[in-house]
Every structure is written in C-alpha cells, then in structure tokens.
Coordinates of N, CA and C in Angstrom, one line a residue:
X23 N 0.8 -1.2 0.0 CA 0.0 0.0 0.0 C 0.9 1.2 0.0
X24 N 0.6 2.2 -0.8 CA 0.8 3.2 -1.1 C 0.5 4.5 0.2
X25 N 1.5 4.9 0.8 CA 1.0 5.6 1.8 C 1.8 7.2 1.7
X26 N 0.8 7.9 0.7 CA 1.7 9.5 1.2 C 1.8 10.1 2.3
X27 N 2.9 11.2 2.6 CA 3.6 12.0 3.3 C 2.1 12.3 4.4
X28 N 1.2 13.0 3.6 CA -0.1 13.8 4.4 C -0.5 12.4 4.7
X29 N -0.4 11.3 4.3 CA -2.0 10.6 5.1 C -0.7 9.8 6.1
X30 N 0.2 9.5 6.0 CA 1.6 9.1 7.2 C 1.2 10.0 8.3
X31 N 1.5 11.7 8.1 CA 1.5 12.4 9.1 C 0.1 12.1 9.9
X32 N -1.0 12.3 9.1 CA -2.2 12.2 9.9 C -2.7 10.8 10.2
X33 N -2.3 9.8 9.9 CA -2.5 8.6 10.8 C -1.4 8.4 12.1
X34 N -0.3 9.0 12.3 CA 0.8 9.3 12.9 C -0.2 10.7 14.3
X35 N -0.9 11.3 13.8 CA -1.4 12.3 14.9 C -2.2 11.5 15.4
X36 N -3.2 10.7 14.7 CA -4.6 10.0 15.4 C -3.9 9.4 16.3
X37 N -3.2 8.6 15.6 CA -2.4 7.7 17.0 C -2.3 8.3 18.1
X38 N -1.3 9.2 17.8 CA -0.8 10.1 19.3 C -1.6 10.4 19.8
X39 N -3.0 11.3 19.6 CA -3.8 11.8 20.0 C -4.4 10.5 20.1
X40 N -5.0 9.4 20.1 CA -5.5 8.6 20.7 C -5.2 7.8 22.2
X41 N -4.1 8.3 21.6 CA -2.8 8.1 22.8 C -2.4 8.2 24.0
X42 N -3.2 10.5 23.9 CA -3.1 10.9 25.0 C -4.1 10.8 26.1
X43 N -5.0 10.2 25.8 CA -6.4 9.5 26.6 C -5.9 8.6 28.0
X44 N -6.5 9.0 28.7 CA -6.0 7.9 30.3 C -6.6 7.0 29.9
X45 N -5.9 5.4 30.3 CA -5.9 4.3 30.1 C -6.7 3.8 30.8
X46 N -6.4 4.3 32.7 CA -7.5 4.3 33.7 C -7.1 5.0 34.3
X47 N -8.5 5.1 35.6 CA -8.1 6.3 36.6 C -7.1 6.8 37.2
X48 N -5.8 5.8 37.4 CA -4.7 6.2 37.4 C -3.7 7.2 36.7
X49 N -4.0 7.2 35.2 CA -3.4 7.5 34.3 C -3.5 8.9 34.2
X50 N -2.7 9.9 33.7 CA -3.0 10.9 33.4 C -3.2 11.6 31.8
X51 N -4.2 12.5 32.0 CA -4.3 12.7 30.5 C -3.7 13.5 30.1
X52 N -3.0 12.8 28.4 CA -2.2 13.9 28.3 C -2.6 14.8 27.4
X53 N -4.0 15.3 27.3 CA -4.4 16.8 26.9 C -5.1 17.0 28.2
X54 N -4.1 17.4 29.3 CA -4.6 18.0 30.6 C -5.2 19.2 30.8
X55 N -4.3 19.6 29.7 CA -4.5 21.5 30.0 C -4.7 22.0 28.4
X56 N -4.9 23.3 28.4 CA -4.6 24.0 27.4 C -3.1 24.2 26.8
X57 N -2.1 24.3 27.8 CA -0.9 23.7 27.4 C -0.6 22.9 26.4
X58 N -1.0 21.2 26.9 CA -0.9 20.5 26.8 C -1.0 20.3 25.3
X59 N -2.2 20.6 25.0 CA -2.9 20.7 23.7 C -1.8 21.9 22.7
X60 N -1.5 22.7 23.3 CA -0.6 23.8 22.6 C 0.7 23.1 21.9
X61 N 1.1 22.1 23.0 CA 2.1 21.2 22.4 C 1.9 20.5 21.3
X62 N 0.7 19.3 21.5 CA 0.4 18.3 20.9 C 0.7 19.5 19.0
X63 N -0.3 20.2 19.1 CA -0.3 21.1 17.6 C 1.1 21.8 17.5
X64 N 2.0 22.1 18.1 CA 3.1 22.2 17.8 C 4.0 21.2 17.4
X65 N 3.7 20.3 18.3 CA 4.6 19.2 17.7 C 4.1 17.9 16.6
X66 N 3.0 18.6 16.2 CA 2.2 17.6 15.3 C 2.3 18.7 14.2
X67 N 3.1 20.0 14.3 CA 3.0 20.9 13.0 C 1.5 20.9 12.4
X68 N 0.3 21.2 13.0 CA -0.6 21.3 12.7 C -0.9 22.5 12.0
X69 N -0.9 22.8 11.2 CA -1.5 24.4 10.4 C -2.5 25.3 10.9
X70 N -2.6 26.6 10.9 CA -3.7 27.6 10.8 C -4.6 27.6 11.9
X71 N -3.6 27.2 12.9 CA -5.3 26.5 13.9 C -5.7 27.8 14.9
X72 N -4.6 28.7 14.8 CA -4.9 30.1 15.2 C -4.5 30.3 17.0
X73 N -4.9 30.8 17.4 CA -5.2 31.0 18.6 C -6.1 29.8 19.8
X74 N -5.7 28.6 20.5 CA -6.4 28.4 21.3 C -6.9 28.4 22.1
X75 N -8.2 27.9 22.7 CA -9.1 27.9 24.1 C -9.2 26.8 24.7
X76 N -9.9 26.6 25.7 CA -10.2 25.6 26.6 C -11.5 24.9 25.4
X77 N -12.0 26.5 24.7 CA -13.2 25.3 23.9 C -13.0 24.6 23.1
X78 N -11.5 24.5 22.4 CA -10.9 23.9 21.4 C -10.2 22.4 22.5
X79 N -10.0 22.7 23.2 CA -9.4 21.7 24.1 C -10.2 20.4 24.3
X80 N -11.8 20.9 25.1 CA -13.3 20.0 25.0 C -13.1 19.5 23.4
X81 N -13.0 20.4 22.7 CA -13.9 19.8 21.4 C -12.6 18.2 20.7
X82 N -11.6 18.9 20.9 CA -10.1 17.8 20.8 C -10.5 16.7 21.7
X83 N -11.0 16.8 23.1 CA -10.7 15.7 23.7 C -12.6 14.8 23.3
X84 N -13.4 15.4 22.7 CA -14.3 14.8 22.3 C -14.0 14.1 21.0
X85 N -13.3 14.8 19.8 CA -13.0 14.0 18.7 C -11.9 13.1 19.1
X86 N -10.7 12.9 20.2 CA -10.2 11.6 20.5 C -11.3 10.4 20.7
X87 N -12.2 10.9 21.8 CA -12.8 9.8 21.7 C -13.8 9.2 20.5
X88 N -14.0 10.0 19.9 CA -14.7 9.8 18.4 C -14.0 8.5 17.5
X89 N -12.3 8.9 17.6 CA -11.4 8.7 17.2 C -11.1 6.7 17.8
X90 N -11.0 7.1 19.2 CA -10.6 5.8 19.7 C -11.9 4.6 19.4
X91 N -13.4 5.0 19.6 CA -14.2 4.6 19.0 C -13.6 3.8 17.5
X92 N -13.8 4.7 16.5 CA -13.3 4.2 15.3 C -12.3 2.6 15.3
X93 N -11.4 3.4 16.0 CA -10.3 2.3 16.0 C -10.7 1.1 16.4
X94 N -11.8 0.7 17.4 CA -12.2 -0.1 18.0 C -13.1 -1.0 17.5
X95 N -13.5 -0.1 16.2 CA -15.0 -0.9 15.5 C -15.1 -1.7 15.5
X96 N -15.8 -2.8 15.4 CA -15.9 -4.5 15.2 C -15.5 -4.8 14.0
X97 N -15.5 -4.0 12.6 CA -15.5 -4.2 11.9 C -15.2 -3.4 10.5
X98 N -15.1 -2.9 9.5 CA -14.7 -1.9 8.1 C -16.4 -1.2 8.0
X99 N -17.3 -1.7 7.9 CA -18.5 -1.2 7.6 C -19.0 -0.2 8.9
X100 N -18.8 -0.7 9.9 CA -18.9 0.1 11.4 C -18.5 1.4 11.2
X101 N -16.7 1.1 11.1 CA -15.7 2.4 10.9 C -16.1 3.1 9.9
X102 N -16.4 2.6 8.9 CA -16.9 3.6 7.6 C -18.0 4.4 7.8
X103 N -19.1 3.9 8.7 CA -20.1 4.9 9.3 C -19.9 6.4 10.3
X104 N -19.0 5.5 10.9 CA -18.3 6.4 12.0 C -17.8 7.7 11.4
X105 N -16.4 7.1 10.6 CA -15.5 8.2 10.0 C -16.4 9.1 8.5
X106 N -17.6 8.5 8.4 CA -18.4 9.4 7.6 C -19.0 10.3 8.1
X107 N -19.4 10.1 9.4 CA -20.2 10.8 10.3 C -19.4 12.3 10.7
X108 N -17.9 11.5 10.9 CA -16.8 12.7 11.4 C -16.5 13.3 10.5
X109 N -16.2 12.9 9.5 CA -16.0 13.9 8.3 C -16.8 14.8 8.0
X110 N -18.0 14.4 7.9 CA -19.0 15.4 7.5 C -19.2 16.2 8.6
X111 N -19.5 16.2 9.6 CA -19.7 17.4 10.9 C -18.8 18.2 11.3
X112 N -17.2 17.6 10.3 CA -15.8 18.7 10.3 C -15.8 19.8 9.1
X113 N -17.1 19.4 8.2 CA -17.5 20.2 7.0 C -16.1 20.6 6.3
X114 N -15.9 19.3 5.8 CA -14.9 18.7 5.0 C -14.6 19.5 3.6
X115 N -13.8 20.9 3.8 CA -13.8 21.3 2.3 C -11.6 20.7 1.8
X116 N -11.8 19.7 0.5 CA -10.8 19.3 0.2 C -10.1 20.7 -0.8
X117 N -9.0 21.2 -0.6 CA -8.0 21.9 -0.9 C -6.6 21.5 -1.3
X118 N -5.9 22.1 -2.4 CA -4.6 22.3 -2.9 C -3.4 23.2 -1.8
X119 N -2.7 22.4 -1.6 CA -2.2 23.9 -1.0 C -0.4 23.7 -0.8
X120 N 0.3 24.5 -0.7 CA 1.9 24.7 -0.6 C 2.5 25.1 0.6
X121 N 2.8 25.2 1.6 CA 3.3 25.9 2.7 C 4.3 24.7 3.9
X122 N 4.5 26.0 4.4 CA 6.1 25.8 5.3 C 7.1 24.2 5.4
X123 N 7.5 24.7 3.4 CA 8.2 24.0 3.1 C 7.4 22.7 2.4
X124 N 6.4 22.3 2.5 CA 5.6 21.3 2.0 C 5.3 21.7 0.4
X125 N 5.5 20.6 -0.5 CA 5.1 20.6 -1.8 C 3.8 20.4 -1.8
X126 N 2.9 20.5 -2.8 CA 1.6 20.6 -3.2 C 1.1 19.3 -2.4
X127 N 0.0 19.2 -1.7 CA -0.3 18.2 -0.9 C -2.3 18.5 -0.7
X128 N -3.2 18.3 -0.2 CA -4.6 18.0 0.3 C -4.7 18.8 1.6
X129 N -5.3 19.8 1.8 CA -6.0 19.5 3.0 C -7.4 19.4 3.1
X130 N -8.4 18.4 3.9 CA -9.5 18.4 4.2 C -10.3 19.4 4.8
X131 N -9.6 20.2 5.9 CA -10.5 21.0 6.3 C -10.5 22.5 6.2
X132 N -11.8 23.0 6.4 CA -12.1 24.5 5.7 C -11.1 25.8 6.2
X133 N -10.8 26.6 5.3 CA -10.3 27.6 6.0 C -10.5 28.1 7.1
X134 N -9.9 28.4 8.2 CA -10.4 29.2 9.8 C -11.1 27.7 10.5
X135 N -11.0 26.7 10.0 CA -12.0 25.8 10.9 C -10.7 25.6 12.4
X136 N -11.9 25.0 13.1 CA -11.7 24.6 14.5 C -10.5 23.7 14.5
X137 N -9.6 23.4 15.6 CA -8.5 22.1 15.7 C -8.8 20.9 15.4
X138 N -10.4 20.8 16.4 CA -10.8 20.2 16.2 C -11.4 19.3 14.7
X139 N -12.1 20.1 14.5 CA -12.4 20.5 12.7 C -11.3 19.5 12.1
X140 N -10.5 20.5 12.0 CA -9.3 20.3 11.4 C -8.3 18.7 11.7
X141 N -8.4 18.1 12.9 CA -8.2 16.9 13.0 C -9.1 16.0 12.7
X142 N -10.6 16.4 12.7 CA -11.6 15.4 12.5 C -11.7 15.2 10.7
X143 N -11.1 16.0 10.1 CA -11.7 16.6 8.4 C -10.1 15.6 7.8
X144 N -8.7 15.9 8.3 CA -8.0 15.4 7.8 C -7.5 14.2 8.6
X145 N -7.4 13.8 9.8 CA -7.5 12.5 10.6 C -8.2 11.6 9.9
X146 N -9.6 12.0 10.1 CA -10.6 11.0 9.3 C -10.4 10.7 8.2
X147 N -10.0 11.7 7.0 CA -9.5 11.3 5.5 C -8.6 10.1 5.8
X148 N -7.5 10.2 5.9 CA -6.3 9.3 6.5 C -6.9 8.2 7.1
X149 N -7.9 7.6 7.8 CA -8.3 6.7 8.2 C -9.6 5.9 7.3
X150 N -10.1 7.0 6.5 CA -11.1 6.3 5.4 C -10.2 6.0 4.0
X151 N -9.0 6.2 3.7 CA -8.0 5.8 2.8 C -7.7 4.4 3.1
X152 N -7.7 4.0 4.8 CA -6.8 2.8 4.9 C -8.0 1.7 4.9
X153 N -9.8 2.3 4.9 CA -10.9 1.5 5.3 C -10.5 1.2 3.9
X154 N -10.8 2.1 3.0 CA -10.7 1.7 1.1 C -9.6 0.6 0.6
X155 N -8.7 0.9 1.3 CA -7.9 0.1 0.7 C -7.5 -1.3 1.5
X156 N -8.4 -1.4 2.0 CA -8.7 -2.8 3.1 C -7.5 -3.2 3.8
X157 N -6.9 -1.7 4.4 CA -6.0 -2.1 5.6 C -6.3 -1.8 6.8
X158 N -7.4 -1.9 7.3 CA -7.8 -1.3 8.5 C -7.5 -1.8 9.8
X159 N -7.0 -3.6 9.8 CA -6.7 -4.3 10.6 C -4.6 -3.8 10.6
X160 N -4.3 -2.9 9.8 CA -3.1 -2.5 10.8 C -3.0 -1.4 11.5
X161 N -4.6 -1.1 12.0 CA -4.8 0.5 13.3 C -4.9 -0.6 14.2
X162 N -4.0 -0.7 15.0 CA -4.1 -1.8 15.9 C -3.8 -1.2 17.8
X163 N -3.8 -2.0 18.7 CA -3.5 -1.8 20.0 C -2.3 -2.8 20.5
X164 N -1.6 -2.2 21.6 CA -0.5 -2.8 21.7 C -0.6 -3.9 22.3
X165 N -0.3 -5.6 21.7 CA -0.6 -6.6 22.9 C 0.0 -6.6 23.9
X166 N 0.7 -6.0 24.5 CA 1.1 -6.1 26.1 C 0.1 -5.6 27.0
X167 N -0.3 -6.1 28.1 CA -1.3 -6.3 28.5 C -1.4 -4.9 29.4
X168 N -0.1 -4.5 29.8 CA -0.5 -3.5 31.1 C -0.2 -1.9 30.0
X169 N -0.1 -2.0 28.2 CA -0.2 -0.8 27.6 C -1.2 -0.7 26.4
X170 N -1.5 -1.2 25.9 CA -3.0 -0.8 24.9 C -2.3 0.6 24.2
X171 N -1.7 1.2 24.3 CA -1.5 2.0 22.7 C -1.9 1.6 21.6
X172 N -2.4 2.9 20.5 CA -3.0 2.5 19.1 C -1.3 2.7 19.0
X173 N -1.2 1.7 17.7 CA -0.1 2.1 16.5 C -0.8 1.8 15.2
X174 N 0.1 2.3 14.1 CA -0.2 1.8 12.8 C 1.3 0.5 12.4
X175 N 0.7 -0.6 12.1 CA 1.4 -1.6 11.8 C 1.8 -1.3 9.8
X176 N 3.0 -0.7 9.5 CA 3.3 -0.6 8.7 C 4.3 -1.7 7.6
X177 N 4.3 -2.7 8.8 CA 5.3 -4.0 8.8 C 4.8 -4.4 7.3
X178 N 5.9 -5.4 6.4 CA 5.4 -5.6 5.2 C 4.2 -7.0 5.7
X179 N 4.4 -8.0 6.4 CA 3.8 -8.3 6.7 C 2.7 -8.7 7.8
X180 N 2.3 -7.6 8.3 CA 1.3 -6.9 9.5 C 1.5 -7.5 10.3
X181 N 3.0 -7.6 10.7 CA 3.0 -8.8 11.9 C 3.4 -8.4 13.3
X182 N 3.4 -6.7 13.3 CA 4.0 -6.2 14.1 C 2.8 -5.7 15.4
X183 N 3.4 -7.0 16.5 CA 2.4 -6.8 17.7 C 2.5 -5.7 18.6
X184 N 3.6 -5.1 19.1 CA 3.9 -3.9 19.9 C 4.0 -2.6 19.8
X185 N 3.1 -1.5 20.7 CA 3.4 -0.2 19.8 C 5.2 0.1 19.6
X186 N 5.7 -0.6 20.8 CA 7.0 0.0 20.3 C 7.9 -1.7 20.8
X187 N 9.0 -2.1 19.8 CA 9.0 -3.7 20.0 C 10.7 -3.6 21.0
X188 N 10.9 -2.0 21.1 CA 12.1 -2.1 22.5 C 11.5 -2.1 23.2
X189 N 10.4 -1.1 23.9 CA 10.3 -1.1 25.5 C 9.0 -2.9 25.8
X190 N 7.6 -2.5 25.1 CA 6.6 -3.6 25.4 C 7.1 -5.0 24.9
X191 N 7.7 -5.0 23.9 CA 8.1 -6.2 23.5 C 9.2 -6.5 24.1
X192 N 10.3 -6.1 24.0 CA 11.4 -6.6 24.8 C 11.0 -7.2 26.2
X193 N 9.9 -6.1 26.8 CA 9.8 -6.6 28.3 C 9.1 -7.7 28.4
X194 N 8.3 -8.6 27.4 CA 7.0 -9.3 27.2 C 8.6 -10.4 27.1
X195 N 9.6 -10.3 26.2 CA 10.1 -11.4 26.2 C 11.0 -11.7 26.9
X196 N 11.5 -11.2 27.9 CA 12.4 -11.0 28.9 C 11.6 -11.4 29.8
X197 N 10.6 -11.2 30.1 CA 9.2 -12.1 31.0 C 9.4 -13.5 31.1
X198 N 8.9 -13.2 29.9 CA 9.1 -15.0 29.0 C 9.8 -16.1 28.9
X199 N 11.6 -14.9 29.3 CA 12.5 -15.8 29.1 C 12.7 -16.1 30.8
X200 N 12.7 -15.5 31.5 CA 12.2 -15.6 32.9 C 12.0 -16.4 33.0
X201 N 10.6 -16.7 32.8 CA 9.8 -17.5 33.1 C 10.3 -19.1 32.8
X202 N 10.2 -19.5 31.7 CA 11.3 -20.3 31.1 C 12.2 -21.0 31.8
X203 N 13.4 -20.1 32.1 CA 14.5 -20.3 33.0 C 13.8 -21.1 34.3
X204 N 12.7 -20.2 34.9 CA 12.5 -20.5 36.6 C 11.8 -22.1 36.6
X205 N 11.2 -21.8 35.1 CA 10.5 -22.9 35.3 C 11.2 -24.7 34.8
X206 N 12.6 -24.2 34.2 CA 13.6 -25.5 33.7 C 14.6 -25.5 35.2
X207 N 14.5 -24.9 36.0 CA 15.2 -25.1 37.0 C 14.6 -25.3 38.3
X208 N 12.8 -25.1 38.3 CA 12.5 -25.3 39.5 C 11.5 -26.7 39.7

C-alpha cells in the first residue's frame, strides 16, 4: 500500500492523539490542560489552527474519543459509518495547497476551521483511505497487557504486535524468558 507524506502524518497524529487519553483512573491525560494541547499542535505541525481555548481543548478531547471509537470498531462497515459521520460534521472542504516548506499536498479542512475540525476533516481522510484500501486491521492496540497504545502496523507483513517492539516487546520477552528459565530449574 501506497502511503503518502499527508495521510503518514495524519495517521501518525490520530495515534498520538489517541494516545493521549487515560488508560485508567490512574493515568493521566495527556491533553490535561490547554498547554498540553498547545504542544500536541506544535509538535504535530498542525497548520492555521490560530489562537487556542479551553473550547478547542473540550472539542479535541471529544474527537479523540470519536477517534478511539473508530479504531475499536468490530468491523470496516462500522468504521466507515463512524469516520463518515466525522468527516462530514468537520464540513470537510478538500483543498490544494503549498506551505512551510511542504510541496503541493490535500488538505480536508475549511479555511479558519476549529483544531478540532481540522483533526476530524484530515485524521478521518487518512483513516477512510486505509478503510478503502482494506487495511484497516493494521490500526491496531498494543498486545502487552498493562499498555493498549494505538499504532499503525506498517510491517510488510502486518505482523507487528507492539506499539513499540524495544520497551513492550522486549519486556514481554524478557518475562518470558524468565519465566522459562524458573520454570527448567524449579
């Protein structure tokens, strides 16, 4: 599969931003603050998004969960309802455009729209490309049990079980090999 620069970056934000959601009541969220959120769009190089609020903050932490829904669907026809739903209520205008340093590229959402908007219009694009092209089963969660992170499994052959295969995986097999050991010597 064919994966451009724009739909990389914006399957690359959902993640994160799916990401920054508490796990459980323990956890903290990482769009805590308006801060928080100030980062995430800086360091996601998010465009035009202007000036933010606390109202932009709510409306972000409602399209994660929009978002994590999605990922979760039972199924491609589910997701396709979902991410139709989102698209359209981000009033999805598709555009040409050139800027800070980027060659001619898409964006989905309208001029002056919301962060939010703006993640729900081009996130969602990026996530209804991978329903089309029937890779949906590599928006996946991390199998190690005590992290559940989304990743995108880009492996040639979708075989990649951990969001990240030094810290969850390594520790899953180092468990393993533990275990192993205790259990040929005890």
């Amino acid at each position: 599969m064919l994966i451009t620069h724009d739909t990389r970056c914006a399957l690359d934000t959902v993640v994160d931003l799916v990401n920054t959601a508490p796990e459980d009541d323990e956890t903290p969220d990482g769009l805590a603050d308006l801060a928080a959120l100030e980062e995430f769009v800086r360091n996601h190089k998010i465009s035009d998004t202007g000036v933010l609020s606390e109202f932009d903050l709510a409306a972000v932490r409602k399209i994660r969960g929009r978002f994590t829904t999605i990922l979760t669907a039972p199924d491609s026809r589910v997701a396709a309802g979902m991410i139709n739903d989102l698209v359209a209520a981000a009033g999805t205008t598709p555009r040409l455009t050139d800027h800070d340093g980027y060659d001619w590229h898409v964006h989905y959402f309208a001029p002056g729209a919301s962060v939010a908007d703006h993640l729900a219009a081009d996130c969602g694009m990026a996530l209804a490309f991978f329903v089309v092209a029937g890779e949906r089963e590599r928006l996946r969660r991390c199998e190690a049990p005590d992290c559940r992170h989304a990743f995108v499994d880009l492996s040639r052959n979708r075989s990649r079980r951990y969001c990240d295969s030094r810290t969850c995986g390594n520790r899953l097999h180092v468990a393993a090999y533990r275990a192993r050991r205790r259990e040929a010597t005890g």
